[in-house]
Coordinates of C-alpha atoms in Angstrom, one line a residue:
Chain K
M1 CA -119.1 44.0 93.0
P2 CA -117.8 44.7 96.5
K3 CA -114.3 43.5 97.3
L4 CA -113.1 41.7 100.3
L5 CA -110.0 43.5 101.6
V6 CA -108.4 40.7 103.6
K7 CA -106.9 41.9 106.9
Q8 CA -106.1 38.5 108.5
A9 CA -106.1 35.1 107.0
T10 CA -105.1 31.6 108.1
V11 CA -105.1 28.3 106.4
N12 CA -104.9 25.0 108.3
Y13 CA -104.6 21.5 107.0
H14 CA -105.4 18.5 109.2
G15 CA -104.8 14.9 108.2
F16 CA -106.3 12.4 110.7
F17 CA -104.9 8.9 110.8
A18 CA -107.0 5.8 110.6
S19 CA -104.9 4.4 113.5
P20 CA -102.4 6.0 115.7
A21 CA -98.7 5.8 114.8
F22 CA -98.0 3.2 117.4
N23 CA -94.6 2.2 116.0
L24 CA -93.3 5.8 116.6
F25 CA -94.2 6.0 120.3
G26 CA -91.0 6.8 122.2
K27 CA -89.1 7.3 119.0
L28 CA -88.5 11.0 119.2
P29 CA -85.0 11.0 117.7
E30 CA -86.4 9.1 114.7
I31 CA -89.2 11.5 114.3
I32 CA -86.9 14.6 114.5
T33 CA -84.4 12.9 112.1
G34 CA -87.1 12.0 109.7
L35 CA -88.7 15.4 109.6
S36 CA -85.3 17.1 109.5
K37 CA -84.4 15.1 106.3
T38 CA -87.9 15.6 104.8
F39 CA -87.6 19.4 105.1
A40 CA -83.8 19.6 104.6
V41 CA -84.4 21.9 101.6
H42 CA -85.7 24.5 104.1
N43 CA -82.4 24.4 106.0
V44 CA -84.1 23.0 109.0
G45 CA -82.0 22.8 112.1
L46 CA -82.8 21.9 115.6
G47 CA -83.8 25.5 116.2
N48 CA -86.8 24.9 113.9
F49 CA -88.3 22.3 116.1
R50 CA -90.6 22.7 119.0
L51 CA -91.9 19.8 121.1
E52 CA -95.4 20.0 122.6
G53 CA -97.4 18.1 125.0
D54 CA -96.5 15.4 127.5
A55 CA -94.8 12.2 126.6
A56 CA -97.0 10.6 129.4
E57 CA -100.1 11.5 127.4
P58 CA -99.3 10.5 123.8
S59 CA -102.4 12.1 122.4
T60 CA -101.0 15.6 123.4
A61 CA -97.5 15.0 122.3
A62 CA -96.5 16.7 119.0
T63 CA -93.4 17.7 117.1
V64 CA -93.6 21.0 115.3
V65 CA -91.3 22.1 112.5
R66 CA -91.2 25.8 111.7
L67 CA -90.7 26.4 108.0
G68 CA -90.5 30.1 107.7
R69 CA -92.8 31.6 105.1
F70 CA -94.4 28.2 104.5
G71 CA -95.8 28.0 108.0
I72 CA -95.5 25.0 110.3
Y73 CA -95.9 21.2 110.0
K74 CA -96.9 19.4 113.1
F75 CA -96.7 15.7 113.7
S76 CA -98.9 14.1 116.4
F77 CA -99.4 10.4 116.9
D78 CA -102.9 10.5 115.5
H79 CA -102.8 13.3 113.0
V80 CA -100.7 15.9 111.2
Q81 CA -101.3 19.6 110.8
A82 CA -100.0 22.4 108.7
S83 CA -100.7 26.0 109.3
L84 CA -100.1 29.3 107.6
N85 CA -100.8 32.9 108.6
G86 CA -100.9 36.0 106.5
F87 CA -99.7 34.5 103.3
S88 CA -99.3 35.2 99.6
D89 CA -100.3 32.9 96.8
G90 CA -96.7 31.7 96.6
D91 CA -96.7 30.8 100.3
L92 CA -99.8 28.7 99.7
E93 CA -98.0 26.8 97.0
G94 CA -95.2 26.2 99.4
M95 CA -97.6 25.0 102.1
V96 CA -99.0 22.4 99.7
S97 CA -95.5 21.2 99.0
V98 CA -94.8 21.0 102.8
I99 CA -98.0 18.9 103.3
M100 CA -97.1 16.6 100.5
A101 CA -93.5 16.1 101.7
G102 CA -94.5 15.7 105.4
N103 CA -97.3 13.3 104.6
R104 CA -95.0 11.2 102.4
W105 CA -92.6 10.8 105.3
V106 CA -95.5 9.8 107.6
R107 CA -96.6 7.1 105.1
E108 CA -93.1 5.8 104.9
S109 CA -92.5 5.8 108.6
V110 CA -95.7 4.5 110.1
N111 CA -96.6 0.8 109.8
D112 CA -99.8 0.0 108.0
F113 CA -100.6 3.7 107.6
A114 CA -103.7 5.3 106.1
F115 CA -105.4 8.6 106.5
K116 CA -109.0 8.6 107.5
T117 CA -109.8 12.2 106.8
H118 CA -108.2 15.3 105.4
A119 CA -109.5 18.8 106.2
F120 CA -108.5 22.1 104.7
V121 CA -109.7 25.1 106.7
Y122 CA -109.5 28.7 105.5
S123 CA -110.6 31.7 107.6
S124 CA -110.2 35.4 107.1
H125 CA -111.4 38.7 108.4
S126 CA -111.8 41.3 105.8
A127 CA -113.0 44.9 105.4
L128 CA -115.3 45.6 102.5
S129 CA -114.5 48.0 99.7
D130 CA -116.2 51.3 99.0
G131 CA -117.0 51.9 102.7
L132 CA -119.6 49.1 102.7
T133 CA -120.3 47.6 106.1
S134 CA -121.0 44.0 106.9
S135 CA -124.5 44.9 108.0
Q136 CA -125.2 46.7 104.7
F137 CA -123.9 43.7 102.8
L138 CA -125.6 41.0 104.8
L139 CA -128.9 42.8 104.9
G140 CA -128.8 42.7 101.1
L141 CA -128.8 38.9 101.0
A142 CA -131.9 36.8 100.6
R143 CA -133.5 36.5 104.0
R144 CA -134.6 33.4 105.8
T145 CA -138.0 33.5 107.5
T146 CA -136.6 33.1 111.0
P147 CA -138.1 35.9 113.1
I148 CA -135.8 38.8 114.2
L149 CA -136.9 40.1 117.6
G150 CA -135.2 43.4 117.4
E151 CA -133.3 45.6 114.9
D152 CA -132.1 43.4 112.1
L153 CA -128.3 43.9 111.7
G154 CA -128.0 41.4 108.9
S155 CA -127.4 37.7 109.4
G156 CA -124.7 35.6 107.9
I157 CA -124.8 32.4 106.0
V158 CA -123.8 28.9 106.9
E159 CA -124.0 26.5 104.0
T160 CA -123.0 22.9 103.9
W161 CA -122.9 20.8 100.8
H162 CA -121.2 17.9 99.1
S163 CA -118.9 18.7 96.2
A164 CA -119.1 15.8 93.7
P165 CA -116.0 16.9 91.6
M166 CA -113.9 16.9 94.8
D167 CA -115.9 14.2 96.6
A168 CA -115.7 16.5 99.7
K169 CA -118.0 18.0 102.3
I170 CA -117.9 21.7 102.2
R171 CA -118.9 24.1 105.0
L172 CA -118.8 27.8 104.4
T173 CA -119.7 30.5 106.9
L174 CA -120.0 34.2 105.9
D175 CA -120.8 36.5 108.8
H176 CA -120.0 39.7 110.6
S177 CA -116.4 39.8 111.7
L178 CA -115.8 40.3 115.4
Q179 CA -112.2 41.3 114.7
E180 CA -112.6 43.7 111.8
R181 CA -115.0 46.5 112.5
D182 CA -117.8 46.4 110.0
G183 CA -115.9 43.7 108.2
L184 CA -116.8 40.2 107.1
Y185 CA -115.6 36.8 108.4
V186 CA -115.2 33.9 106.1
S187 CA -114.7 30.4 107.3
Y188 CA -114.4 27.7 104.6
M189 CA -113.8 24.0 105.4
V190 CA -113.2 21.2 102.9
V191 CA -113.3 17.8 104.3
L192 CA -112.3 14.7 102.4
E193 CA -113.0 11.3 104.0
R194 CA -110.5 9.0 102.3
D195 CA -106.9 8.0 102.5
D196 CA -105.3 9.4 99.4
I197 CA -105.9 12.8 97.8
D198 CA -104.3 14.9 95.2
Y199 CA -103.2 17.8 97.3
V200 CA -102.5 20.1 94.5
E201 CA -105.7 19.4 92.7
I202 CA -107.8 19.8 95.9
A203 CA -106.0 23.0 96.8
L204 CA -106.8 24.4 93.3
R205 CA -110.4 23.2 93.2
S206 CA -111.1 24.4 96.7
R207 CA -109.9 27.9 95.9
E208 CA -111.9 28.0 92.7
L209 CA -115.0 26.8 94.6
L210 CA -114.6 29.5 97.3
E211 CA -114.2 32.2 94.7
K212 CA -117.2 30.9 92.8
F213 CA -119.4 30.9 95.9
L214 CA -118.3 34.4 96.8
Q215 CA -119.1 35.6 93.3
E216 CA -122.5 34.0 93.6
V217 CA -123.3 36.0 96.7
G218 CA -121.8 39.2 95.2
L219 CA -118.3 39.3 96.5
E220 CA -114.8 39.0 95.3
F221 CA -111.4 39.1 96.7
E222 CA -109.3 42.1 96.0
R223 CA -106.8 41.2 93.3
S224 CA -103.9 39.1 94.7
Q225 CA -105.4 38.9 98.1
R226 CA -107.0 35.8 99.6
Chain P
M1 CA -106.9 16.0 123.9
N2 CA -107.5 14.4 120.6
T3 CA -108.5 16.9 118.0
Q4 CA -111.5 15.5 116.2
I5 CA -113.1 16.6 113.1
H6 CA -116.0 18.2 115.0
D7 CA -113.5 20.3 116.9
L8 CA -112.7 22.1 113.7
S9 CA -116.0 23.9 113.7
L10 CA -114.8 27.4 113.5
G11 CA -118.1 28.5 114.9
N12 CA -119.3 32.0 115.1
S13 CA -121.7 30.8 117.6
L14 CA -120.5 32.8 120.5
A15 CA -118.9 36.2 120.6
G16 CA -115.2 36.1 121.1
L17 CA -114.8 32.6 119.7
Q18 CA -113.9 33.7 116.2
H19 CA -110.4 32.5 115.4
G20 CA -108.2 35.2 114.1
K21 CA -105.1 33.3 115.0
T22 CA -103.9 30.0 113.8
V23 CA -106.2 27.2 114.8
G24 CA -104.5 24.3 116.3
L25 CA -101.2 25.8 117.5
V26 CA -102.4 25.3 121.0
S27 CA -99.7 26.2 123.5
D28 CA -99.6 23.2 125.6
P29 CA -98.8 23.5 129.2
F30 CA -95.4 23.6 130.7
M31 CA -93.4 20.4 129.8
R32 CA -92.9 18.4 132.9
P33 CA -89.5 16.8 133.8
T34 CA -90.9 13.4 132.7
S35 CA -91.2 14.8 129.2
M36 CA -87.6 16.0 129.3
Q37 CA -86.5 12.5 130.4
A38 CA -88.4 11.1 127.5
M39 CA -86.2 13.3 125.3
G40 CA -83.1 12.0 127.0
V41 CA -82.4 15.1 129.0
P42 CA -81.4 14.2 132.6
H43 CA -83.9 15.3 135.2
G44 CA -82.9 18.5 136.8
S45 CA -80.5 19.6 134.0
A46 CA -79.9 23.3 133.8
P47 CA -81.6 25.1 131.0
G48 CA -79.7 25.3 127.7
P49 CA -77.6 28.4 126.7
K50 CA -79.3 31.5 125.6
V51 CA -79.2 32.2 121.9
V52 CA -78.1 35.5 120.5
H53 CA -78.8 36.7 117.0
S54 CA -76.4 39.5 116.7
I55 CA -72.9 40.7 117.7
A56 CA -74.5 43.1 120.1
G57 CA -75.9 40.1 122.0
L58 CA -72.3 39.1 122.9
Q59 CA -72.1 42.1 125.2
M60 CA -74.2 40.3 127.8
G61 CA -71.9 40.1 130.7
D62 CA -71.8 36.6 132.2
Q63 CA -74.9 35.4 130.3
V64 CA -74.1 32.3 128.5
V65 CA -74.2 32.9 124.8
E66 CA -74.3 30.7 121.8
L67 CA -74.2 32.0 118.3
K68 CA -77.1 30.7 116.3
A69 CA -75.5 29.3 113.2
T70 CA -77.3 29.9 110.0
R71 CA -76.6 27.7 107.1
D72 CA -76.6 29.5 103.8
V73 CA -76.7 26.7 101.3
Q74 CA -76.2 27.7 97.7
T75 CA -78.1 25.4 95.5
P76 CA -76.6 24.4 92.1
V77 CA -79.2 26.5 90.2
I78 CA -78.4 29.6 92.3
G79 CA -74.7 28.9 91.6
D80 CA -75.5 28.8 87.9
L81 CA -77.5 32.0 88.1
R82 CA -74.4 33.7 89.7
S83 CA -72.2 32.3 86.9
L84 CA -74.6 33.7 84.4
R85 CA -74.3 37.1 85.9
E86 CA -70.6 36.9 85.9
E87 CA -70.5 35.8 82.2
E88 CA -72.6 38.8 81.3
R89 CA -70.8 41.3 83.5
S90 CA -68.6 42.6 80.7
M91 CA -71.3 42.7 78.0
A92 CA -73.0 45.8 76.6
D93 CA -76.1 44.8 78.5
P94 CA -75.1 43.0 81.7
I95 CA -77.7 41.2 83.8
T96 CA -79.5 44.0 85.8
D97 CA -79.8 43.9 89.5
Y98 CA -83.5 43.7 89.1
A99 CA -83.5 40.7 86.9
F100 CA -81.0 38.9 89.0
A101 CA -82.9 39.5 92.2
E102 CA -86.2 38.4 90.7
A103 CA -84.6 35.2 89.2
N104 CA -82.8 34.5 92.5
T105 CA -86.1 34.8 94.5
L106 CA -88.0 32.7 92.0
L107 CA -85.4 29.9 91.8
T108 CA -84.9 29.9 95.6
F109 CA -88.6 29.6 96.0
A110 CA -89.0 26.9 93.4
H111 CA -86.2 24.9 95.1
L112 CA -88.0 25.2 98.4
V113 CA -91.3 24.0 96.9
F114 CA -89.9 21.2 94.7
G115 CA -86.6 20.3 96.3
D116 CA -84.9 17.6 94.2
D117 CA -88.0 17.1 92.1
L118 CA -87.3 20.3 90.3
P119 CA -86.1 19.3 86.8
R120 CA -82.9 20.7 85.4
T121 CA -83.2 24.5 85.1
L122 CA -81.7 26.1 82.0
L123 CA -80.7 29.7 82.2
A124 CA -79.8 32.1 79.4
P125 CA -79.4 35.9 79.1
D126 CA -82.0 37.7 76.9
G127 CA -79.2 39.9 75.5
E128 CA -80.8 43.0 77.0
G129 CA -80.0 42.5 80.7
G130 CA -82.8 40.1 81.4
I131 CA -82.9 36.4 82.1
R132 CA -84.7 33.5 80.4
I133 CA -85.3 30.4 82.5
E134 CA -86.5 27.2 80.8
W135 CA -87.6 23.7 81.9
F136 CA -88.2 20.8 79.5
R137 CA -89.9 17.4 79.7
E138 CA -90.4 15.5 76.5
N139 CA -92.6 17.7 74.3
R140 CA -93.4 20.1 77.1
N141 CA -91.7 23.4 77.9
V142 CA -92.0 26.1 80.5
R143 CA -90.2 29.4 80.1
V144 CA -90.0 32.3 82.6
I145 CA -88.9 35.6 81.0
I146 CA -87.6 38.1 83.5
P147 CA -86.9 41.4 81.7
S148 CA -84.1 43.8 82.6
R149 CA -86.6 46.3 84.2
P150 CA -89.9 45.9 86.0
E151 CA -91.8 48.1 83.6
R152 CA -91.3 45.5 80.9
R153 CA -93.3 42.8 82.8
A154 CA -92.2 39.3 83.3
Y155 CA -94.3 36.5 82.0
V156 CA -94.6 32.7 81.9
Y157 CA -94.8 30.7 78.6
Q158 CA -95.9 27.1 78.5
L159 CA -96.0 24.7 75.6
I160 CA -97.6 21.3 75.7
G161 CA -97.2 19.7 72.3
E162 CA -98.7 22.2 70.0
D163 CA -100.6 24.1 72.6
P164 CA -98.8 27.3 73.7
R165 CA -100.0 29.7 76.4
I166 CA -98.7 32.7 78.1
K167 CA -99.6 34.0 81.6
P168 CA -98.5 36.8 84.0
F169 CA -95.6 36.1 86.1
S170 CA -95.7 35.3 89.8
Q171 CA -94.0 32.8 92.0
S172 CA -97.3 30.9 92.4
S173 CA -98.0 30.9 88.7
V174 CA -94.6 29.5 87.9
V175 CA -95.1 26.8 90.5
Q176 CA -98.5 25.9 89.3
T177 CA -97.3 25.8 85.7
L178 CA -94.3 23.6 86.5
R179 CA -96.6 21.3 88.4
S180 CA -99.2 21.0 85.6
V181 CA -96.8 21.0 82.7
I182 CA -93.5 19.5 83.7
L183 CA -94.1 17.5 86.8
R184 CA -97.3 15.8 85.8
P185 CA -96.6 12.3 84.5
Chain R
M1 CA -84.9 44.6 51.3
P2 CA -84.1 42.1 48.6
R3 CA -85.0 38.5 49.4
T4 CA -82.2 36.1 50.0
D5 CA -81.8 33.8 47.1
S6 CA -82.6 30.4 48.6
Q7 CA -81.4 28.6 45.5
R8 CA -77.9 30.1 46.0
Y9 CA -78.2 30.0 49.8
P10 CA -80.3 27.0 50.7
C11 CA -79.1 27.4 54.3
I12 CA -78.6 30.3 56.6
Y13 CA -76.5 30.4 59.7
R14 CA -77.3 32.0 63.0
A15 CA -74.1 33.0 64.9
I16 CA -74.1 31.7 68.5
T17 CA -73.3 34.9 70.4
K18 CA -74.3 33.6 73.8
K19 CA -72.7 30.3 74.9
R20 CA -75.8 29.3 76.8
W21 CA -77.9 29.3 73.6
Y22 CA -76.8 25.7 73.2
Q23 CA -77.1 23.4 76.2
L24 CA -74.6 20.6 75.9
G25 CA -76.1 18.2 78.5
E26 CA -79.5 18.4 76.9
R27 CA -78.2 18.8 73.3
R28 CA -80.7 21.5 73.1
I29 CA -81.0 24.9 71.5
L30 CA -82.7 27.5 73.7
S31 CA -85.4 29.9 72.5
A32 CA -83.3 32.8 73.6
A33 CA -81.3 32.3 70.3
F34 CA -84.3 33.3 68.3
M35 CA -85.9 36.1 70.2
L36 CA -85.9 39.6 68.8
K37 CA -84.4 42.3 70.9
E38 CA -86.1 45.6 71.3
K39 CA -84.4 47.7 68.6
E40 CA -83.8 44.9 66.2
T41 CA -85.6 44.7 62.8
G42 CA -84.8 41.0 62.4
L43 CA -82.6 38.2 63.5
S44 CA -79.1 38.4 62.0
V45 CA -77.9 35.4 60.0
L46 CA -75.1 34.6 57.6
K47 CA -75.5 33.2 54.1
T48 CA -72.1 31.4 54.0
V49 CA -69.8 30.4 56.8
G50 CA -66.2 29.4 57.1
C51 CA -65.3 30.7 60.4
S52 CA -62.4 29.4 62.4
R53 CA -61.3 29.6 66.0
D54 CA -59.2 32.6 65.1
N55 CA -61.5 34.2 62.5
C56 CA -65.1 35.2 62.8
L57 CA -66.6 36.1 59.4
A58 CA -69.3 38.1 61.1
T59 CA -66.6 40.0 63.0
L60 CA -68.4 39.4 66.2
N61 CA -66.7 40.0 69.6
E62 CA -68.3 36.8 71.0
C63 CA -69.2 33.9 68.8
Y64 CA -69.3 30.3 69.8
G65 CA -70.3 28.8 66.5
E66 CA -73.4 28.6 64.3
F67 CA -76.8 27.1 64.1
V68 CA -78.0 26.1 60.6
L69 CA -81.5 26.5 59.2
E70 CA -83.0 25.8 55.8
T71 CA -83.9 29.1 54.1
E72 CA -87.2 28.0 52.6
R73 CA -88.3 26.2 55.8
V74 CA -87.9 29.5 57.6
R75 CA -90.1 31.1 54.9
D76 CA -92.7 28.3 55.4
L77 CA -93.2 29.6 58.9
G78 CA -94.5 32.9 57.4
L79 CA -91.3 34.7 58.0
E80 CA -88.9 36.3 55.5
V81 CA -85.2 36.1 54.9
D82 CA -83.8 39.3 53.4
D83 CA -80.4 40.4 52.3
D84 CA -79.0 43.8 53.5
E85 CA -79.9 46.8 51.5
P86 CA -77.0 47.4 49.1
D87 CA -76.8 51.1 50.0
A88 CA -77.1 50.6 53.7
P89 CA -74.1 52.1 55.6
N90 CA -73.3 48.8 57.3
Y91 CA -74.0 46.6 54.2
S92 CA -72.5 43.2 54.2
P93 CA -73.0 40.8 51.2
N94 CA -72.9 37.8 53.5
H95 CA -75.4 39.2 56.0
A96 CA -79.1 38.6 56.0
E97 CA -82.0 38.9 58.4
I98 CA -85.0 36.8 59.4
T99 CA -87.7 39.3 59.4
G100 CA -91.4 39.4 60.1
L101 CA -91.0 38.3 63.7
P102 CA -93.4 39.8 66.2
F103 CA -92.1 41.8 69.2
D104 CA -95.0 43.2 71.1
D105 CA -97.1 40.1 70.9
K106 CA -95.2 38.0 73.4
L107 CA -97.1 34.8 72.8
Q108 CA -96.4 34.9 69.0
A109 CA -92.8 35.9 69.6
E110 CA -92.3 32.9 71.8
N111 CA -94.1 30.7 69.4
R112 CA -92.0 31.8 66.4
A113 CA -88.8 31.3 68.6
T114 CA -90.0 27.7 69.3
E115 CA -90.6 27.1 65.6
L116 CA -87.1 28.4 64.7
V117 CA -85.5 26.3 67.4
N118 CA -87.2 23.2 65.9
L119 CA -85.8 24.0 62.5
A120 CA -82.3 24.7 63.7
S121 CA -79.4 22.5 64.5
L122 CA -75.8 23.0 65.7
Y123 CA -73.6 23.4 62.7
Y124 CA -70.2 24.7 64.1
D125 CA -68.8 24.5 67.6
R126 CA -66.0 27.2 67.4
Y127 CA -64.3 26.5 70.7
S128 CA -65.3 22.9 71.1
E129 CA -67.5 24.1 74.0
Y130 CA -70.2 21.7 73.0
A131 CA -68.1 18.6 72.3

């Protein structure tokens, strides 16, 4: 089975609020103090913080905390975000713990708080093992009947479905990479439309589902790569 | 601009729009003075001192410098790990550099992930230069065995009641095992 | 090797050669106390004890006390308890070994250690380390 040799990968988490964090408007010291204490175990100092946006436009304002190998955690008044680039399995575990800790602080700090939606988004650019090109691989997939008005270079897949075990909407794209020559691009989105989720469980199941899907289409990650 | 769920479509629809970089870390435009005022910084204040990260940076002429302090906080478990190494130093098989480094990395990582939620960590030498790390909760037990040399292969042992299992060692496997065995209610 | 007479020696004693084998705060014996090392044929035990702060019957350099186990209960685990061979160069009439422990099969080795831990209890605290 061809292997995906991951060259670039990112994971993003977005948690969208049901209502904005009105009680934290203009409370930057409180936000920084709260996030500082939340991530104290990472030896967070003021140098780890970055402020974005414009206080005059609350929707753009954000407080970003850099957490080393575990990426960043970003608080905006209407959502939170965590991001990680080029990571190991251990870094992913750390990112999950960052999300859990950060979101716990948000719940405790924002009046009448609830999440509306959570979204986990994974994307990667990979080469294929054994000198296989993306065209060769994609041309080998079952074809749709859409006409091709030229030389067929192989078309990717976009699949959308509901996962009952996770109660989540899944969107998965597999296509030519525009960054990795002859490589494959994977985009995988898991969207959960509810307030409370088990972050660890969802992270685990999401990964299993991605690997299962890739196996179904005849691909697997190279060992210890994601 | 509010980021909405539909904005997350990492579409491959147009060439050049594939995201290889982190989505969402949008560099917002230059922060205007009103933003600085909102932060309590007086309008028109001079920019803050430059930060240097090495002694060489001090040789900067009249450039304002400020040493960036790093806080190296030793957690209790790392302190205990160092004590273990000292206790074994005069033994026939002291803790090897390899075992110490692996344990140090693992325990530092576990502390970062779990913080104060990490249960009490019990350390013991294996008598051959390696380190055994254990956690307990009721009838549940997780062990990490770090041998004296990498060729011997570290592993993770878990026991839930009467159901034992063993798995290859990695930071993530230890974290996952601790979450599923020790930290689950 | 001759079997240890469990009628005469209903209990056997595992010398605590590493202080950390017993964790005071948890009142817990760690599995490290019952794991076989690479060149060992069995876990060393004593058939009788009477050590003091100043005198270790096993003549060990480091000994913090003993754990006690019932001889036949160790045998019930499928292990054996054997005396030293009388003509062995380092023969000791008071020394025995728990044998039959796996070494290469790590899962089984850890399982046996768990079982022995469950049978053992702290018998003697030589330096009142654990008081």
